[in-house]
Amino acid sequence: MNDRKPRSKTPTRAPRHEPGLPTPQQILDLIANAEGEVGKREIAKAFGLKGHEKIQLKAVLKDMANEGLIDGKRTAYHRMGGVPKVTVLRVIEIEDGQPIAIPDKWEPDEPIAPPRLRVIEPRGPKKGPAMKGVGALKPGDRILARTEEVGGEGTGKGWLAHPMKKMPNAAEQVMGIVELDGTGKGWLAPVDKRERHAQPISDLGGAEEGQLVMAEPAGRSPKSGVRVTAVLGDPLAPRSFSLIAIAKHGIPHVFTGEVLDDAQDAAREPLSHDRREDLTHLPIVAIDPADARDHDDAIWAEPDGQGGWRALVAIADVSFYVRPGSPLDREARKRGNSVYFPDRVVPMLPEVLSADVCSLKAGAPRAAIACHMNIAADGRITDWRFTRAIVRIAEVIPYEEAQARVDEERAEPHLLHLWDAWKALAAARLRRDPLELDIPERRVMLDDKGRIASIAMRERLDAHRVVEDFMIAANVAAAKALEAKVQPVVYRIHEPPSREKLLALRDYLATFERKLALGQVITPGLFNRMLKDVADETEKALIMESVLRSQTQAYYGPKNAGHFGLALGSYAHFTSPIRRYSDLLVHRALVDGYGLEQPAPQGDMPETSGLAPRDRADLARICDAISGTERRAMEAERETIDRYVAAWLSTRVGEVFDCRITGVQRFGLFATIIGLGGDGLVPVSVLGDERFFHDEKAQALEGERTGTRFCIGDIIRLRLAEANALTGALKFEPEDSDGRIETRGAPPPSGGPGMKRRGAHLVGKRGRPANIRHQGRKR
């Protein structure tokens, strides 16, 4: 829709404003309130601009045109409604080889879904120099495009986009805190610990000092600085750290009206018993975290009378509600997975499905896909089949409660059957000898106001292993079942370590006087035996970390390459379709392979709940996309935990902690607080008044004069010098001039004589960072 006002033959009467270069918002307000079209001349007059300010105004108007805020003509008319004729679009998917895009900024007066525009190849000389053709575009790319509404009454309306140039991606945007210097000039202090320098702000965009903002490059030259594109608010408000990660990584977290409507329609679909196996009589239980809001899976087992067990893994039948090609499906694919933060969950599906209709709640009939397995006495899975079923979960039990019932001998028979069947599965796992790395996981607990209550390492119970081994068995069964049915498989792939990483691991192990022979077949069991031979717990933790770093990153793909870490030849993700799109694809393939199609009773949803033909043909690209969203989620979750830990420690600056050195670089040491996991830097400048050399192979720093060595694994007493909650960064310094340090294997020092002297202590900066004025506020 074009809300352009008719031309006025009388001069535009624009209101007068305070003199000085206006912001883009002030210009838009001027245009909206003027009685006619407003051009550069009228804007300059309204704001009293002269000389050089008019040249600056021209640059501002050009930027606004590039962003699609104004049409870019001499009249500089602002498009007030519909899709601007020239605007910035964001590619969301590739459909039949053609990019589909939506407006990058969509804020209509009514809560309606953004239009989908087909991006077509530019022709002739109009093709911009920055464009390499639409075939080079991928989801997430931003383009400046001319838009065109096509079609008419009876034929259906749609939108085309004619790309003009490629714009900076969201990944090229930066996040930071607005700070003003003595002259009033704005600077962007970064919140990414990898960024060390503030950048000048050319356009504050209405942001105020101390606010968290998103910004993008203001020009091609770094000297141009950045301009603010979005104001996110108070960076240290409760529950803000997850918002920082969401904005930084561009994680979709708001469902459009179209998607919410689709979810509500899906939730209203009646649950029919037709073509579903009735399993409501079985005491199936879900064992989950105490604070879980969605329950994908539940398990059951009973003796088969021959020394083995009949077992069932019931998984939420998300494929019945989320049909291929629907708005729900497109949004779930774009998100790829749910993202879990201490203070919130960004779900893959709207809550009416993820936390209600699809979730396997106790006592309520729920649609499920059931994996029936026969477990032999030795733990082998001898048979499996998949059905669509109706289940009624007997109980949702927190891990801790399930473990307590078994340990205190007050568990119900169906719970004891699960533990007995698991012991067989565990025996089979032991024979398989998968990689066993017991890496502690930090858990952040918040109070009801979003403030940090505690941070501790998560306890690992047998109850966790019970559920984990049942899920692994079901995932293997799904992969092998699809192979037998000759159906497409989204494999979960974990390739063996690369030779380059193995060489680095070999060199590191040599510093412990341990050998890694590369002429043999590298298996998970080789690493397990290596760790089993290490008696010293400190040394074992270090070698375990190094083995973990040597591993490749798991990913999704349609071609099987096995799962090295689990020592499995075929493996897929089947057990979490509420929170992983990969699992939803596996469910759809099982629906096709086992003939489980069940049309929607009301007929309002797409007929098929199996794999769409387009997805079958394009599975490799889909796997690449969801592997990317998984990596994005992992980074966002890790960074958020780091920020919470730094916030937790920000009131303890100056305290001394027992720390372990986890990394050594030319510029200093990386250390982690024992028992907490807070990671920080010890700059080489505070280690002493001598020069230190970096021994890369031994991963150590050695003093030139004293020969003092700092090595990975050493336990050292460090004072917390800085804790930056906005970046998640910590800085440490030695406790005192003695620089008390212990060699590998020694217990954390408790003070006392006998430590090596480290030289004069150079005091590092303490308290809040100079460029973050909010630092140090109690949370």
PDB file of N, CA and C in Angstrom, residues 21 54 82 144 166 206 278 320 375 411 486 521 630-631 643 694 698 728:
ATOM      1  N   LEU A  21      22.100  19.494  13.405  1.00  0.00           N
ATOM      2  CA  LEU A  21      21.837  18.353  12.541  1.00  0.00           C
ATOM      3  C   LEU A  21      20.804  17.432  13.190  1.00  0.00           C
ATOM      4  N   LYS A  54      24.568  21.231   5.809  1.00  0.00           N
ATOM      5  CA  LYS A  54      23.760  20.746   4.688  1.00  0.00           C
ATOM      6  C   LYS A  54      24.418  19.543   4.014  1.00  0.00           C
ATOM      7  N   GLY A  82       2.503  -0.048   4.479  1.00  0.00           N
ATOM      8  CA  GLY A  82       2.812  -1.115   3.560  1.00  0.00           C
ATOM      9  C   GLY A  82       4.296  -1.387   3.485  1.00  0.00           C
ATOM     10  N   LEU A 144      19.416  -4.447   0.121  1.00  0.00           N
ATOM     11  CA  LEU A 144      18.605  -3.279  -0.214  1.00  0.00           C
ATOM     12  C   LEU A 144      17.932  -3.604  -1.531  1.00  0.00           C
ATOM     13  N   LYS A 166      23.929  -5.641  -1.516  1.00  0.00           N
ATOM     14  CA  LYS A 166      23.934  -6.413  -0.286  1.00  0.00           C
ATOM     15  C   LYS A 166      24.285  -5.502   0.873  1.00  0.00           C
ATOM     16  N   GLY A 206      18.721   8.205  19.238  1.00  0.00           N
ATOM     17  CA  GLY A 206      17.859   8.383  20.404  1.00  0.00           C
ATOM     18  C   GLY A 206      18.349   7.671  21.654  1.00  0.00           C
ATOM     19  N   ASP A 278      -3.353 -47.586  21.529  1.00  0.00           N
ATOM     20  CA  ASP A 278      -3.736 -47.101  22.858  1.00  0.00           C
ATOM     21  C   ASP A 278      -2.758 -47.664  23.892  1.00  0.00           C
ATOM     22  N   PHE A 320       2.438 -34.431  14.083  1.00  0.00           N
ATOM     23  CA  PHE A 320       0.991 -34.357  13.850  1.00  0.00           C
ATOM     24  C   PHE A 320       0.506 -32.918  13.862  1.00  0.00           C
ATOM     25  N   ILE A 375      14.917 -55.598  24.712  1.00  0.00           N
ATOM     26  CA  ILE A 375      16.276 -55.507  25.234  1.00  0.00           C
ATOM     27  C   ILE A 375      16.667 -56.879  25.768  1.00  0.00           C
ATOM     28  N   ALA A 411      11.008 -47.044  45.749  1.00  0.00           N
ATOM     29  CA  ALA A 411      10.594 -46.866  44.357  1.00  0.00           C
ATOM     30  C   ALA A 411       9.493 -47.847  43.985  1.00  0.00           C
ATOM     31  N   VAL A 486      14.541 -47.674   3.796  1.00  0.00           N
ATOM     32  CA  VAL A 486      15.088 -46.887   2.677  1.00  0.00           C
ATOM     33  C   VAL A 486      14.452 -45.499   2.663  1.00  0.00           C
ATOM     34  N   VAL A 521      44.778 -47.480  15.273  1.00  0.00           N
ATOM     35  CA  VAL A 521      43.425 -46.997  15.019  1.00  0.00           C
ATOM     36  C   VAL A 521      42.959 -46.194  16.240  1.00  0.00           C
ATOM     37  N   GLU A 630      22.224 -24.653  15.820  1.00  0.00           N
ATOM     38  CA  GLU A 630      22.683 -25.318  17.042  1.00  0.00           C
ATOM     39  C   GLU A 630      23.954 -24.654  17.566  1.00  0.00           C
ATOM     40  N   ARG A 631      24.902 -24.367  16.673  1.00  0.00           N
ATOM     41  CA  ARG A 631      26.143 -23.702  17.102  1.00  0.00           C
ATOM     42  C   ARG A 631      25.829 -22.326  17.661  1.00  0.00           C
ATOM     43  N   ARG A 643      28.399 -14.414  31.659  1.00  0.00           N
ATOM     44  CA  ARG A 643      27.970 -13.106  32.177  1.00  0.00           C
ATOM     45  C   ARG A 643      27.368 -13.246  33.577  1.00  0.00           C
ATOM     46  N   HIS A 694      57.232 -17.793  26.039  1.00  0.00           N
ATOM     47  CA  HIS A 694      56.127 -18.717  25.812  1.00  0.00           C
ATOM     48  C   HIS A 694      56.662 -20.003  25.189  1.00  0.00           C
ATOM     49  N   ALA A 698      55.067 -27.010  25.232  1.00  0.00           N
ATOM     50  CA  ALA A 698      54.783 -27.406  26.605  1.00  0.00           C
ATOM     51  C   ALA A 698      53.626 -26.625  27.203  1.00  0.00           C
ATOM     52  N   GLY A 728      31.261 -10.693  30.460  1.00  0.00           N
ATOM     53  CA  GLY A 728      31.518 -12.008  31.016  1.00  0.00           C
ATOM     54  C   GLY A 728      32.997 -12.243  31.284  1.00  0.00           C
TER      55      GLY A 728
END
